[in-house]
Short mmCIF file of C-alpha atoms and ligand atoms in Angstrom, two decimals:
data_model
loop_
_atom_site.label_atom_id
_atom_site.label_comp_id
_atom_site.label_asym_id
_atom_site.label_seq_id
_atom_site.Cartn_x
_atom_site.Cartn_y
_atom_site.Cartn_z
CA UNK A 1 6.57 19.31 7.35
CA UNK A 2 5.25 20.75 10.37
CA UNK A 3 1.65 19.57 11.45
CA UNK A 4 -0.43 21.85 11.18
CA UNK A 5 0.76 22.00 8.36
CA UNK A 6 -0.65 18.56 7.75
CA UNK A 7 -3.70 19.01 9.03
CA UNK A 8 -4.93 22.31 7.70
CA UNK A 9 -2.80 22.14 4.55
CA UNK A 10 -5.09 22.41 2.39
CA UNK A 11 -6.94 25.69 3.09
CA UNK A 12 -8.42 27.36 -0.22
CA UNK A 13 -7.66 24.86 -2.20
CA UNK A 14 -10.28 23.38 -4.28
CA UNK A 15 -10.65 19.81 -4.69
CA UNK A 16 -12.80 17.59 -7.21
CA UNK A 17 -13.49 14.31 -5.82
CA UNK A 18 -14.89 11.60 -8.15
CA UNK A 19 -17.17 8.79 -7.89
CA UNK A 20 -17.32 10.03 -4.13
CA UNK A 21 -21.14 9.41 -3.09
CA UNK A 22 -19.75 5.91 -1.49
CA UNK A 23 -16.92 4.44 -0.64
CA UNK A 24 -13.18 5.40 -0.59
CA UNK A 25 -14.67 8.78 -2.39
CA UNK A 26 -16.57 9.74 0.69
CA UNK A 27 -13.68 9.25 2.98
CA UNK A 28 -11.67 11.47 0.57
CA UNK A 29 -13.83 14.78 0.32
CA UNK A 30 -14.01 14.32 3.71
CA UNK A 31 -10.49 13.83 4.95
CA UNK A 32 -9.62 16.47 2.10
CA UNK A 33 -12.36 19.48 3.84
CA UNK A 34 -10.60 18.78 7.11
CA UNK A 35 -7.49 19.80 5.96
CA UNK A 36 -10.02 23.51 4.69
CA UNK A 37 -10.15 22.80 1.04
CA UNK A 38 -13.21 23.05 -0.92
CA UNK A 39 -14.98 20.00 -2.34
CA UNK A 40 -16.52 19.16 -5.85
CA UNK A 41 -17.90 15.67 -5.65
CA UNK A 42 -18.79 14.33 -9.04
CA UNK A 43 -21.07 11.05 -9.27
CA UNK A 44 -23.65 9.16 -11.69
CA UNK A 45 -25.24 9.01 -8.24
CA UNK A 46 -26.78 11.46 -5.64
CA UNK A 47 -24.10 12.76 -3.36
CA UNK A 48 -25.82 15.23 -1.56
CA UNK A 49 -25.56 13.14 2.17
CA UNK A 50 -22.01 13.92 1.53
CA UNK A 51 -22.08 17.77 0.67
CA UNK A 52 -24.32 17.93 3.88
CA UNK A 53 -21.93 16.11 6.13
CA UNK A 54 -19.02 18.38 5.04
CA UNK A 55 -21.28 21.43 5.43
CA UNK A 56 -22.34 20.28 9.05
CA UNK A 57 -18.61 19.82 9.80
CA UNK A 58 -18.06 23.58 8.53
CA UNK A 59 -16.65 23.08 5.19
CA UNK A 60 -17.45 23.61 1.97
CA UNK A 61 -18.74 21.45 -1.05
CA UNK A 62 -21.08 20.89 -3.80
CA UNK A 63 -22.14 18.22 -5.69
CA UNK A 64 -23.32 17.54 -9.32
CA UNK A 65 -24.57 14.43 -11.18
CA UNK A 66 -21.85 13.73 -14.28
CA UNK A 67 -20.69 10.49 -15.89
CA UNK A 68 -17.02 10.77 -15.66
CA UNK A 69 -17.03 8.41 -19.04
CA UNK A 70 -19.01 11.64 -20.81
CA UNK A 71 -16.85 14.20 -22.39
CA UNK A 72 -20.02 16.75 -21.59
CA UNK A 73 -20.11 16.09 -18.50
CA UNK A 74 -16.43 15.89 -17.35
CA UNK A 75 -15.89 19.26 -19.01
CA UNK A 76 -19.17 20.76 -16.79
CA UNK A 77 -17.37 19.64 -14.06
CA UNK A 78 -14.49 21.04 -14.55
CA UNK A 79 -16.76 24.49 -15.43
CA UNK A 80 -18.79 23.92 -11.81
CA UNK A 81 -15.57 23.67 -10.04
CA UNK A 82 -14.41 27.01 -11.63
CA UNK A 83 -17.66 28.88 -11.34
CA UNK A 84 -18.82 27.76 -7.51
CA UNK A 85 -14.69 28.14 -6.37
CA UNK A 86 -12.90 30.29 -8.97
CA UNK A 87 -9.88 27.45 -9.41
CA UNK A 88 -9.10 23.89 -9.47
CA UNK A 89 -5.98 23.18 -7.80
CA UNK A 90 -6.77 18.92 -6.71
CA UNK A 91 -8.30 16.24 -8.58
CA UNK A 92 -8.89 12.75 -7.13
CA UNK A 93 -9.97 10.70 -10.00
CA UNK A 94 -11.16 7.70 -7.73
CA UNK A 95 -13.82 6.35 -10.32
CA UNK A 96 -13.02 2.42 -10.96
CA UNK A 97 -15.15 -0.66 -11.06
CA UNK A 98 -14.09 -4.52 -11.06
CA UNK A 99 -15.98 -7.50 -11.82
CA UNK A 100 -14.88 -10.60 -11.24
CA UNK A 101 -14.86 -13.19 -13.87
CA UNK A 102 -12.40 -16.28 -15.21
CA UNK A 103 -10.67 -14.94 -18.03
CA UNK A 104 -12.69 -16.96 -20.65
CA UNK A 105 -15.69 -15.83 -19.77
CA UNK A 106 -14.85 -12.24 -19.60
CA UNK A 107 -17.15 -10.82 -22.75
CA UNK A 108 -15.70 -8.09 -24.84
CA UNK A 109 -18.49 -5.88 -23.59
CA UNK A 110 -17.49 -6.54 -19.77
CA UNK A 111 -13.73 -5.60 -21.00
CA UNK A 112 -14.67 -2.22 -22.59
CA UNK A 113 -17.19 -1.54 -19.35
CA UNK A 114 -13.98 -2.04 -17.05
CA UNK A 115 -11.31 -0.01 -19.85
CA UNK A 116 -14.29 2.52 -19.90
CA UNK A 117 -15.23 3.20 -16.13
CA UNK A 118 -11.44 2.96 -15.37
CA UNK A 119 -9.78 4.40 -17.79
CA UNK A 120 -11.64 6.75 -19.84
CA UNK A 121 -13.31 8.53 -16.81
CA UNK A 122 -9.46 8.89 -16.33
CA UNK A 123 -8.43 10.97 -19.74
CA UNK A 124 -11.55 12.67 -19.82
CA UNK A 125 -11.21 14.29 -16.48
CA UNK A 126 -7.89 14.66 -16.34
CA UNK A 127 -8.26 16.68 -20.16
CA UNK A 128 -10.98 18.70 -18.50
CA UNK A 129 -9.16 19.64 -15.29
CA UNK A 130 -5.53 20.31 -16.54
CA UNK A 131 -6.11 23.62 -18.26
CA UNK A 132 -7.11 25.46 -15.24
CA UNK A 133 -4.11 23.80 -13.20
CA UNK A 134 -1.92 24.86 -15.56
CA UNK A 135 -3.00 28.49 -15.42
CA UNK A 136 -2.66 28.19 -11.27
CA UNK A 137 0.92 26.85 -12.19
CA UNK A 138 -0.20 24.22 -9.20
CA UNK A 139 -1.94 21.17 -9.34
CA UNK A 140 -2.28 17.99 -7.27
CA UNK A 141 -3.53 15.21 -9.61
CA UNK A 142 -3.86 11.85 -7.54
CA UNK A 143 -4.82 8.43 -9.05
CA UNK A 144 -6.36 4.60 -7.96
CA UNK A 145 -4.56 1.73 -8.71
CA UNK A 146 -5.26 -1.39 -7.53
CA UNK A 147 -2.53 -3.60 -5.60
CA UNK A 148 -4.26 -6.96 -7.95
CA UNK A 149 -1.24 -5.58 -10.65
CA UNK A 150 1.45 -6.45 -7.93
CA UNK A 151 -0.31 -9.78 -6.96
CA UNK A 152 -1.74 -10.83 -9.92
CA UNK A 153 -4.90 -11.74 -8.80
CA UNK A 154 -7.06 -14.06 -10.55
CA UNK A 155 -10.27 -13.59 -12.22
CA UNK A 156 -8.89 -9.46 -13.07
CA UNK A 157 -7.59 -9.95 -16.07
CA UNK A 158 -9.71 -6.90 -17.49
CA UNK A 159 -9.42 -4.88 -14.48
CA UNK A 160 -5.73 -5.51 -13.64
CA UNK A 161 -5.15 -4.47 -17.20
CA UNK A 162 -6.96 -1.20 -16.75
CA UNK A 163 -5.49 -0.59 -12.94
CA UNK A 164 -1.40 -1.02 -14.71
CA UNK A 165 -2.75 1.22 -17.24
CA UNK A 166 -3.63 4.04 -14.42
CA UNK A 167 0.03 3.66 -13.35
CA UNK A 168 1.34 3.83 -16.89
CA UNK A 169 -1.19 6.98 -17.26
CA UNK A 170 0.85 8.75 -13.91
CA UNK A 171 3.89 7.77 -14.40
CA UNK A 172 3.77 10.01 -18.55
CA UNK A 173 1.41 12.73 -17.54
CA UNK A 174 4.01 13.50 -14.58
CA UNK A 175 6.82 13.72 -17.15
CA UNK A 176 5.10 15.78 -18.91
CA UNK A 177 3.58 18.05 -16.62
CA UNK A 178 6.04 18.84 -13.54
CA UNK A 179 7.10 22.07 -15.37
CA UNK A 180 3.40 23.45 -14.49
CA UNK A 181 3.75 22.77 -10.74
CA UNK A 182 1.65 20.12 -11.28
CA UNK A 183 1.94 16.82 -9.72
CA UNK A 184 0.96 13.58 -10.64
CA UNK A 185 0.32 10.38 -8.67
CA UNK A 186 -1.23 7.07 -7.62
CA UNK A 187 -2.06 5.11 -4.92
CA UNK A 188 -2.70 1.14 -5.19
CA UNK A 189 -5.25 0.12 -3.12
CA UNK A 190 -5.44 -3.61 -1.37
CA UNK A 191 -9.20 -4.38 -0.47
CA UNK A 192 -10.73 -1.93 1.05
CA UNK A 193 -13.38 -2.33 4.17
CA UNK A 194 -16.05 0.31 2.19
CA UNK A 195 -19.48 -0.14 3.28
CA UNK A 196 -22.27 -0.55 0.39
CA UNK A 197 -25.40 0.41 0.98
CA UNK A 198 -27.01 -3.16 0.25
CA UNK A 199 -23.65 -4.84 1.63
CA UNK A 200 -22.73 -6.68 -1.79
CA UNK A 201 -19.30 -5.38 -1.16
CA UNK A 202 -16.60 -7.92 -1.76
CA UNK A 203 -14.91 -7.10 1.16
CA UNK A 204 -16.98 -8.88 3.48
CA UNK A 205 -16.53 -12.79 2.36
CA UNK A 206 -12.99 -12.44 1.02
CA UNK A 207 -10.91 -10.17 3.58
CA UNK A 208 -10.78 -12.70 6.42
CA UNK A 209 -8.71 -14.61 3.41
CA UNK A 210 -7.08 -11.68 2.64
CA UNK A 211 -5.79 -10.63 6.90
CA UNK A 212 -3.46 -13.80 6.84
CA UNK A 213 -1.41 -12.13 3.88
CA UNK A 214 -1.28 -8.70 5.06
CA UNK A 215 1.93 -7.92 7.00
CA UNK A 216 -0.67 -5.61 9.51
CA UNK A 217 -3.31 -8.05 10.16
CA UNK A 218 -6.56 -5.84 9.91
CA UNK A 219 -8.54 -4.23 7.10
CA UNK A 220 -7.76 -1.06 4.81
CA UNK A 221 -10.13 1.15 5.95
CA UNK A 222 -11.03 4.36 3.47
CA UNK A 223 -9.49 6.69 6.00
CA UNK A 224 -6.27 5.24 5.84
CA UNK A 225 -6.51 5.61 2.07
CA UNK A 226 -7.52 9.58 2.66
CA UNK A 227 -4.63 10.02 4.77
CA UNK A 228 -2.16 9.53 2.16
CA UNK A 229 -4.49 11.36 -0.55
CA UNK A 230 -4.03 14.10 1.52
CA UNK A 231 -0.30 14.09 1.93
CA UNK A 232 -0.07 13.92 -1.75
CA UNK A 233 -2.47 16.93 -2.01
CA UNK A 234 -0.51 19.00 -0.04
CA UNK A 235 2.08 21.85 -1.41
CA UNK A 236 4.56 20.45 0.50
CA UNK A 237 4.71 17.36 -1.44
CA UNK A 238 5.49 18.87 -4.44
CA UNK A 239 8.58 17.04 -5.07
CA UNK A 240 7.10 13.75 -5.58
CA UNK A 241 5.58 12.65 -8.88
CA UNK A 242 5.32 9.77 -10.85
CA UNK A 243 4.81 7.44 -8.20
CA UNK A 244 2.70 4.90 -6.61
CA UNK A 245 2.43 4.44 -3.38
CA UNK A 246 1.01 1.08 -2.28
CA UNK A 247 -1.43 1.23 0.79
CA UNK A 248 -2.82 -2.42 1.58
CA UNK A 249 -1.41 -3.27 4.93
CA UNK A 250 1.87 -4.97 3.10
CA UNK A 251 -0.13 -7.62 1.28
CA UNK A 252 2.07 -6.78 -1.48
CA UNK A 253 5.67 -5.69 -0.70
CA UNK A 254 6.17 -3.57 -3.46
N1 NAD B 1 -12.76 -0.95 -2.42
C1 NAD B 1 -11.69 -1.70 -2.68
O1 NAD B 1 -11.47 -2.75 -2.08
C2 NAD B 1 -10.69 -1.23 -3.72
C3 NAD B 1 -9.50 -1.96 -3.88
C4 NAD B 1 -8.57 -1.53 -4.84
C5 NAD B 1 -8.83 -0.38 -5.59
N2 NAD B 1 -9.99 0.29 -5.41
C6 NAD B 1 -10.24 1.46 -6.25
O2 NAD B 1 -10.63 2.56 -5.43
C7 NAD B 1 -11.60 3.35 -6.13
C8 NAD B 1 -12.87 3.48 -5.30
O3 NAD B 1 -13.31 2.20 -4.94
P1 NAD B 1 -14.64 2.00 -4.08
O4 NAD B 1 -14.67 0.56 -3.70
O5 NAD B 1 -14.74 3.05 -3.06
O6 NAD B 1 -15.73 2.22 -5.23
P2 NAD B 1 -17.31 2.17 -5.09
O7 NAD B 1 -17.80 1.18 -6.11
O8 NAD B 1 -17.72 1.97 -3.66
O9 NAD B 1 -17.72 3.64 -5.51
C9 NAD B 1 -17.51 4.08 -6.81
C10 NAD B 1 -18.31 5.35 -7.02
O10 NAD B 1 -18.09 5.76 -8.37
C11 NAD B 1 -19.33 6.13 -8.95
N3 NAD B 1 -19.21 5.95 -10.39
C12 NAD B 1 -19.12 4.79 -11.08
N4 NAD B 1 -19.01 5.04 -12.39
C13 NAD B 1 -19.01 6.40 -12.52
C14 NAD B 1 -18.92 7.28 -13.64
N5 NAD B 1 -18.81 6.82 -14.88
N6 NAD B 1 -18.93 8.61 -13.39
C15 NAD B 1 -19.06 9.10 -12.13
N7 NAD B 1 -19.17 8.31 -11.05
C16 NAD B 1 -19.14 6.98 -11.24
C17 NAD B 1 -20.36 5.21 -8.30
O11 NAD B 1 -21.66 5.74 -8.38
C18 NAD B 1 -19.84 5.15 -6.85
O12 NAD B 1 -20.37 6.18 -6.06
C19 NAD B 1 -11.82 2.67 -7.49
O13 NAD B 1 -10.99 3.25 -8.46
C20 NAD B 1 -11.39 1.24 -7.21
O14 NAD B 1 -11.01 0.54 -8.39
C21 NAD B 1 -10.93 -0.11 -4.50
#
């Protein structure tokens, strides 16, 4: 692959970005526009800063309120993406949530919250999306694991269980859809240095415990995440699918 190649890969290509108004999201639309393609952020929240910051960089985006867990709305996304850009060619389903609690006191309520803003957001996108890839014969569909299912974390249970069942969810959708041109992958993420806006983020108190078991010694930051989402976005990666690649400065060797 040459470099330019990797840098302005991406040029024409529309992207849908979800749960990007913070976070890992952010960094993805972002890193993803650099390389020229076209953004659709989706987000319960307001993601306008985001469109703007794209647009004052000389890209293109848009942005529209939708609960990924909403058939409704994950099918009007998949209709905004079509009507603003004429195609859908790269979805980055980067919705998740965890919440940490000892397995005992996990409520059933908590465990459907975590299966639903992890998993369901998942199918319901990925339904909405996949018709229009398939007509492109191309599509880039790229997915977030967590690296808690190679290190067992405690206190995860319900969130572990959802983040192996995004890997499970990649590893059968590639089977079945590599005939399409359409690729399908995920990327487990160690803990990530995003910055929320009231600071609540776990990263803060728990990655100085997490450094000392990183083979690289400082923290995931979301652009080194968006690097490798856009690799896997690229045409030239076409030949990988079905896999997950883990990105958490070797706190797991997996
Ligand atoms: N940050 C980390 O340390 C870390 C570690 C491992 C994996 N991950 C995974 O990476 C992804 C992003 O993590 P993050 O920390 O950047 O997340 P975040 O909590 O900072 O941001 C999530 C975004 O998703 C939006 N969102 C939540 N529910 C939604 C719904 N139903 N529909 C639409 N939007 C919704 C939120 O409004 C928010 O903007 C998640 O899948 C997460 O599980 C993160």
């Amino acid at each position: 692959m040459k470099i330019e190649e990797f840098e302005r890969g991406l040029s024409d290509r529309v992207a849908i970005v979800t749960g990007a108004a913070i976070g890992n999201g952010r960094a993805f639309c972002e890193r993803l526009a650099e390389a020229g393609a076209k953004i659709v952020i989706a987000d319960i929240a307001d993601a306008t800063h985001v469109v703007d910051a794209i647009r004052s960089a000389g890209g293109e985006a848009v942005a529209i309120r939708a609960d990924c867990s909403n058939p409704d709305d994950a099918a009007t996304l998949a209709k905004t993406a079509t009507d603003h850009f004429g195609r859908i060619d790269i979805l980055v389903h980067n919705v998740g949530m965890y919440d940490e609690e000892p397995f005992e006191l996990i409520t059933f309520a908590q465990w459907k919250k975590v299966m639903e803003v992890n998993l369901d957001t998942l199918f319901l996108t990925v339904q909405a999306v996949l018709p229009a890839m398939k007509e492109n014969g191309f599509g880039r569909i790229i997915t977030l694991s967590s690296n808690t299912v190679w290190l067992g974390t405690p206190y995860l249970a319900h969130y572990a269980a959802a983040k192996m069942g995004v890997i499970g969810f990649t590893r059968s959708l590639a089977a079945e859809v590599g005939r399409y041109g359409i690729t399908v992958n995920a990327i487990s993420v160690g803990l990530t240095a995003t910055q929320k806006p009231d600071d609540s983020g776990r990263s803060s108190t728990i990655l100085p415990h997490i450094l000392p078991q990183q083979a690289v010694h400082r923290a995931d930051e979301p652009h080194d995440i968006a690097n490798v989402v856009a690799f896997l976005a690229l045409p030239a990666s076409g030949i990988i699918t079905g896999q997950t690649i883990n990105v958490d400065g070797g706190a797991a060797r997996h």
